[in-house]
mmCIF file of C-alpha atoms in Angstrom:
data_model
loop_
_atom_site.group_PDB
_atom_site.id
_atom_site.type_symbol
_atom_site.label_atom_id
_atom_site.label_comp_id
_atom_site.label_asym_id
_atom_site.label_seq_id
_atom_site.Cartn_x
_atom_site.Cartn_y
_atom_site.Cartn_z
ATOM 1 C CA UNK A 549 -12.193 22.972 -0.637
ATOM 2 C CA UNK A 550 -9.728 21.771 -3.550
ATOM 3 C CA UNK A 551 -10.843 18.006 -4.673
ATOM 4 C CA UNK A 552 -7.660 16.421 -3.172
ATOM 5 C CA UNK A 553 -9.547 17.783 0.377
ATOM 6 C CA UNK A 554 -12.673 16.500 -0.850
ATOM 7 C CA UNK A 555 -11.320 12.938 -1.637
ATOM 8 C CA UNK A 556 -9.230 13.380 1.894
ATOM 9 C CA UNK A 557 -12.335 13.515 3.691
ATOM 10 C CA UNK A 558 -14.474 10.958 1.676
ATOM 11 C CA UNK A 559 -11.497 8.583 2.387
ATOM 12 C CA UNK A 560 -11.367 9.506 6.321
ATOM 13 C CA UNK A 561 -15.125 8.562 6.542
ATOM 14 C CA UNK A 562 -14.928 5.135 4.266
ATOM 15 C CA UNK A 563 -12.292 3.852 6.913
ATOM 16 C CA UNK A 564 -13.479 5.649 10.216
ATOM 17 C CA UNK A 565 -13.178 3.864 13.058
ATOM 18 C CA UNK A 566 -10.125 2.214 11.519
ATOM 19 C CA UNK A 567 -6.824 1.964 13.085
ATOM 20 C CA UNK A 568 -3.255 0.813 12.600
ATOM 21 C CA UNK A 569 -2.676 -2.426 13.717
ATOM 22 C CA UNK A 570 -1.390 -2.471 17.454
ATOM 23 C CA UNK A 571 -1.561 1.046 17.451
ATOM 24 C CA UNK A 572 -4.041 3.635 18.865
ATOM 25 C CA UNK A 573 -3.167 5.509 15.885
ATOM 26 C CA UNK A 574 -6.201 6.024 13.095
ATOM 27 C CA UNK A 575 -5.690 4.266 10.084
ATOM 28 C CA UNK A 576 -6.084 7.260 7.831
ATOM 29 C CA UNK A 577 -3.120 8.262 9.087
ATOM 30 C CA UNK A 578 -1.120 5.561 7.318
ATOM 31 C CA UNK A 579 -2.903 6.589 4.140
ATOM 32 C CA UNK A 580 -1.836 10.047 4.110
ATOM 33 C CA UNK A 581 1.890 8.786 4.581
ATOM 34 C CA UNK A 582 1.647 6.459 1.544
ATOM 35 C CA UNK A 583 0.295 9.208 -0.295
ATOM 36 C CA UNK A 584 2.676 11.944 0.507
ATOM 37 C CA UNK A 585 5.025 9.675 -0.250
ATOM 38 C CA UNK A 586 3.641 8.866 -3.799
ATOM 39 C CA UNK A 587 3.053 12.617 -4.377
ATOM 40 C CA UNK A 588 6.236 12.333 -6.262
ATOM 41 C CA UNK A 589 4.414 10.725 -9.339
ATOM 42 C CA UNK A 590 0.668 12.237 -11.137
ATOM 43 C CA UNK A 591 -2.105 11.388 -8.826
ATOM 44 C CA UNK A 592 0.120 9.579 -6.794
ATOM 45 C CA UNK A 593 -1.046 11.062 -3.743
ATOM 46 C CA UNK A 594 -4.934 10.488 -4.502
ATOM 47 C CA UNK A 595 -4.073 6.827 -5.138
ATOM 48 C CA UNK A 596 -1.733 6.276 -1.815
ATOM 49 C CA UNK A 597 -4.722 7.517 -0.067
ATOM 50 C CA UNK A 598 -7.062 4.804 -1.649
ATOM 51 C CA UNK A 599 -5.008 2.006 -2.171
ATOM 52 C CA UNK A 600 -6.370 0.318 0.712
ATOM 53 C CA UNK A 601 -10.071 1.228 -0.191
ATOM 54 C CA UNK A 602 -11.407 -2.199 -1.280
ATOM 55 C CA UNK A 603 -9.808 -4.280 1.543
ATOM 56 C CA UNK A 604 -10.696 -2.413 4.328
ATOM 57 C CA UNK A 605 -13.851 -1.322 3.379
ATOM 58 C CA UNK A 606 -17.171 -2.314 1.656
ATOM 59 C CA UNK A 607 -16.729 0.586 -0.899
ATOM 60 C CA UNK A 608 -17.144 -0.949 -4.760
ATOM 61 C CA UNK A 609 -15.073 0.736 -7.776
ATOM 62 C CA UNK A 610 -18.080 2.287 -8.960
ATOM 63 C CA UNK A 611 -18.924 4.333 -6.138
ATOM 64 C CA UNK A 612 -15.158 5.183 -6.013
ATOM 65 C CA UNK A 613 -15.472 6.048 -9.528
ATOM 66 C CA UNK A 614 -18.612 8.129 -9.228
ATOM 67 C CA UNK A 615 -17.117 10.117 -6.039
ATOM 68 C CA UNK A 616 -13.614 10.677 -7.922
ATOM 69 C CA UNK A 617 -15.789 12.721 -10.669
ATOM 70 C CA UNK A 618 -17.823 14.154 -7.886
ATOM 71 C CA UNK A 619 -14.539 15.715 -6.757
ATOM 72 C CA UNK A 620 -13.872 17.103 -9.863
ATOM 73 C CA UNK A 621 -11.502 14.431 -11.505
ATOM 74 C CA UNK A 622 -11.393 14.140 -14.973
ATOM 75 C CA UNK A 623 -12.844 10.625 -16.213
ATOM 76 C CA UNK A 624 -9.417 9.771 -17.087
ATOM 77 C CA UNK A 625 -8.031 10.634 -14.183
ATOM 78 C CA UNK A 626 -10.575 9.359 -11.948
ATOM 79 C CA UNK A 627 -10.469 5.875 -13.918
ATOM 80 C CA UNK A 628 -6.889 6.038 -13.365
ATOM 81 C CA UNK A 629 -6.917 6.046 -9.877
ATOM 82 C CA UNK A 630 -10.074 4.098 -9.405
ATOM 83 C CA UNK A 631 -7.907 1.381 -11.930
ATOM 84 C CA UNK A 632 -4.045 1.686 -9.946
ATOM 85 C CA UNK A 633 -6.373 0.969 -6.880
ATOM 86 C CA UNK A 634 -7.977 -2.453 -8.140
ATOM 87 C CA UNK A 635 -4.322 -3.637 -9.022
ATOM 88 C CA UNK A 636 -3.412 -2.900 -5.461
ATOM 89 C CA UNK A 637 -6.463 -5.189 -3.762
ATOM 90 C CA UNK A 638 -4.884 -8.460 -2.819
ATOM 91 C CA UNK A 639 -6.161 -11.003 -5.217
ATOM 92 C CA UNK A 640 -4.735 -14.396 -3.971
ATOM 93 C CA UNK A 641 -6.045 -14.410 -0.601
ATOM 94 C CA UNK A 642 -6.799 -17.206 1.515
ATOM 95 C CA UNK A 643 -10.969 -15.764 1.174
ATOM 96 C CA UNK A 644 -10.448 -16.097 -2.498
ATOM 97 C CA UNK A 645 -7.787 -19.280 -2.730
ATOM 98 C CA UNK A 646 -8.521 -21.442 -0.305
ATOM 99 C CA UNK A 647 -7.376 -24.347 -1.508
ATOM 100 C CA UNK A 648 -3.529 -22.465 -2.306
ATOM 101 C CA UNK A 649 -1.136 -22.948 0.427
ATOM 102 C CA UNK A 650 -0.103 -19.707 2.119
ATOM 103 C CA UNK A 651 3.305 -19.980 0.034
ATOM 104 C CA UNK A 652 1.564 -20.590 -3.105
ATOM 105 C CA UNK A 653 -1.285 -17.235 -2.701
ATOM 106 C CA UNK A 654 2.162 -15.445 -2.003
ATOM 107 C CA UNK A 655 3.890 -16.199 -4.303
ATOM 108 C CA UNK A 656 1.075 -15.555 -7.135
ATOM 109 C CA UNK A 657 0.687 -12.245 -5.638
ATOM 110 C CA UNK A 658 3.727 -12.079 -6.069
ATOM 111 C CA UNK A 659 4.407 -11.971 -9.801
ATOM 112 C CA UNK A 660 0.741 -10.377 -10.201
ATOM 113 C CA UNK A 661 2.006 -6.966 -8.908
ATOM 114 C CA UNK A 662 5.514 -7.133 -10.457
ATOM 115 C CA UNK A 663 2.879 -6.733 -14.030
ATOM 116 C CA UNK A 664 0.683 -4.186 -12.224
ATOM 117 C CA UNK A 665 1.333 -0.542 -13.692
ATOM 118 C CA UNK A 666 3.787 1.927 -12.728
ATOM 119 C CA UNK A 667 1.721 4.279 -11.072
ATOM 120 C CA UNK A 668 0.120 1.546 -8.830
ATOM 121 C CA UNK A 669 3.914 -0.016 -8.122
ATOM 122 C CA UNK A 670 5.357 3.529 -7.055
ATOM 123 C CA UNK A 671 2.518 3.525 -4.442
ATOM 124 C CA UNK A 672 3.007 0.351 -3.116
ATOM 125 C CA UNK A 673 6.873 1.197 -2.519
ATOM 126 C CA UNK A 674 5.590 4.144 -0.818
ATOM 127 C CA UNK A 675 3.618 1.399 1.042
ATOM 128 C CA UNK A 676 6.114 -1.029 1.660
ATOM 129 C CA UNK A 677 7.851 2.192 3.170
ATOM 130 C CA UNK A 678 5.546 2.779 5.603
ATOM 131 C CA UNK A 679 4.971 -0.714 6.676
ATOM 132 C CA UNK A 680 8.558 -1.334 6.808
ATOM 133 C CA UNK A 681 8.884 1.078 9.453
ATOM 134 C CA UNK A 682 5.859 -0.109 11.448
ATOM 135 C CA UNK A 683 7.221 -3.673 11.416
ATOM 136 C CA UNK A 684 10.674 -2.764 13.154
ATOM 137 C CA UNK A 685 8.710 -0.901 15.437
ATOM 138 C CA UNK A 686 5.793 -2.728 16.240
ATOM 139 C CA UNK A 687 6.816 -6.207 14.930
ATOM 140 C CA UNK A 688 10.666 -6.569 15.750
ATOM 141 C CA UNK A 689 10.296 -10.872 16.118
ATOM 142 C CA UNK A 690 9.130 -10.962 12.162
ATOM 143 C CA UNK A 691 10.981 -8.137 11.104
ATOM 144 C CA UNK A 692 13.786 -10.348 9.137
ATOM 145 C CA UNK A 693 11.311 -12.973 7.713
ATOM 146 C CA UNK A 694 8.927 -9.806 6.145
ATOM 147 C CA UNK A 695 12.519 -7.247 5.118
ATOM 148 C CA UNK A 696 13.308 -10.757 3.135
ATOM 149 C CA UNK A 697 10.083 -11.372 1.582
ATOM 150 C CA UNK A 698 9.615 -7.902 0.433
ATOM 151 C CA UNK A 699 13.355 -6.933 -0.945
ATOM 152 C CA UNK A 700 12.575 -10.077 -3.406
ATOM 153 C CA UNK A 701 9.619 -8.562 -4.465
ATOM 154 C CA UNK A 702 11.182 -5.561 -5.215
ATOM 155 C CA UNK A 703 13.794 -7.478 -7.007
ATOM 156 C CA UNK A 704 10.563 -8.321 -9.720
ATOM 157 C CA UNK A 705 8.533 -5.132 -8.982
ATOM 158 C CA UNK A 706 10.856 -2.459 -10.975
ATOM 159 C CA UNK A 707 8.173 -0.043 -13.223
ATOM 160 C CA UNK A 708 7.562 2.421 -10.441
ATOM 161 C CA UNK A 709 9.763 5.728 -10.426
ATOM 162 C CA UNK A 710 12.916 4.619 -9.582
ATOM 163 C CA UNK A 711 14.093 7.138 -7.134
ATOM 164 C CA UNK A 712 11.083 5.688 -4.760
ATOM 165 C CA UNK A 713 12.126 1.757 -5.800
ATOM 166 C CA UNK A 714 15.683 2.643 -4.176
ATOM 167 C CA UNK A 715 14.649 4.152 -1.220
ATOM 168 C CA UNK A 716 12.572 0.965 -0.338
ATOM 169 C CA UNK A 717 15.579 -1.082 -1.207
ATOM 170 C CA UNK A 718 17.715 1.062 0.335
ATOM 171 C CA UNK A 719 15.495 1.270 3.419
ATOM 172 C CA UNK A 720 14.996 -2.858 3.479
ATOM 173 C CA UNK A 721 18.825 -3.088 2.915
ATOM 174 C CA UNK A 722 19.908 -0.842 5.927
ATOM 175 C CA UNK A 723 17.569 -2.216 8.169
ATOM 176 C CA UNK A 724 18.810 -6.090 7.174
ATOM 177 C CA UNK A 725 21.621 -5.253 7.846
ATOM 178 C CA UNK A 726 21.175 -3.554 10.975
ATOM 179 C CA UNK A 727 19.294 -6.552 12.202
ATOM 180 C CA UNK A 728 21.429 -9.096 11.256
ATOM 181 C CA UNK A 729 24.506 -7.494 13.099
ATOM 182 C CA UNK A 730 22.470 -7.330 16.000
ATOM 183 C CA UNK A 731 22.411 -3.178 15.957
ATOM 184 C CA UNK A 732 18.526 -3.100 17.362
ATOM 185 C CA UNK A 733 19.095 0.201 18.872
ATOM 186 C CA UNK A 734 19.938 2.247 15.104
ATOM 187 C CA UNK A 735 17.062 0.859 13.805
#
């Protein structure tokens, strides 16, 4: 088993039980997608797959860390990914902020990932991909506010590879417009 395999299935255990939100679908499932989509950059792929790792689970960076080189990642490579994952944990949530209004924890967040590195900001296009597509499917009434929200922080998030950047524009772009001139069906 190759160590991308090996991290696969360490990943599919830390979120078992998991699934996408109104979905019966498993949650690991969303992870691959990221990271197939974030194959396009080094270790792209092994960071889509853990980019949700410290939200949704109890896992801490050092047993990421510690697995990474279990899998046969180099140290740098492993602290790459282990680092590109930290920057994409939420920080300014309302556990952590309480006393910022949902507006302000945004827009912090906000201008902390548009300084996060360009490896971690190519895989959260690749996220903002995915999700995009879940909301118009699964979330049609919020669909406008969210498309909205996240073409302005593309607008500030622009260090990721660029070909992935305009397909998430692209992507929110189209499917503004779509909604706006009332074209449900294309979407």
């Amino acid at each position: 088993m190759n160590r991308r395999d090996k991290l696969l299935d360490w990943i599919k255990q830390r979120h078992k039980g998991q699934l996408i939100r109104r979905t019966a679908e498993p949650y690991i499932d969303h992870l691959i997608a990221v990271a197939e989509l974030a194959s396009i950059i080094p270790l792209g792929y092994e960071t889509g797959l853990c980019h949700d790792l410290f939200e949704d689970t109890e896992t801490i960076e050092a047993e990421l860390l510690s697995a990474l080189i279990g899998f046969d990642y180099t140290y740098h490579e492993a602290h790459l990914i282990m680092n590109c994952t930290v920057e994409l944990t939420d920080v300014f949530t309302k556990k952590n902020y309480p006393e910022f209004k949902k507006k302000d924890r945004k827009a912090r967040e906000g201008a902390r990932l548009a300084a996060i590195s360009s490896t971690a900001q190519t895989v959260k296009y690749a996220d903002l991909i995915y999700n995009i597509g879940w909301v118009l499917r699964y979330d049609l009434k919020h669909a406008l506010k969210y498309l909205s929200k996240k073409r302005l922080l593309l607008a500030v998030m622009k260090s990721g590879k660029p070909s992935l950047h305009l397909k998430a524009m692209s992507l929110i772009n189209d499917s503004l417009s779509k909604l706006t001139s009332n074209s449900f069906t294309d979407l």
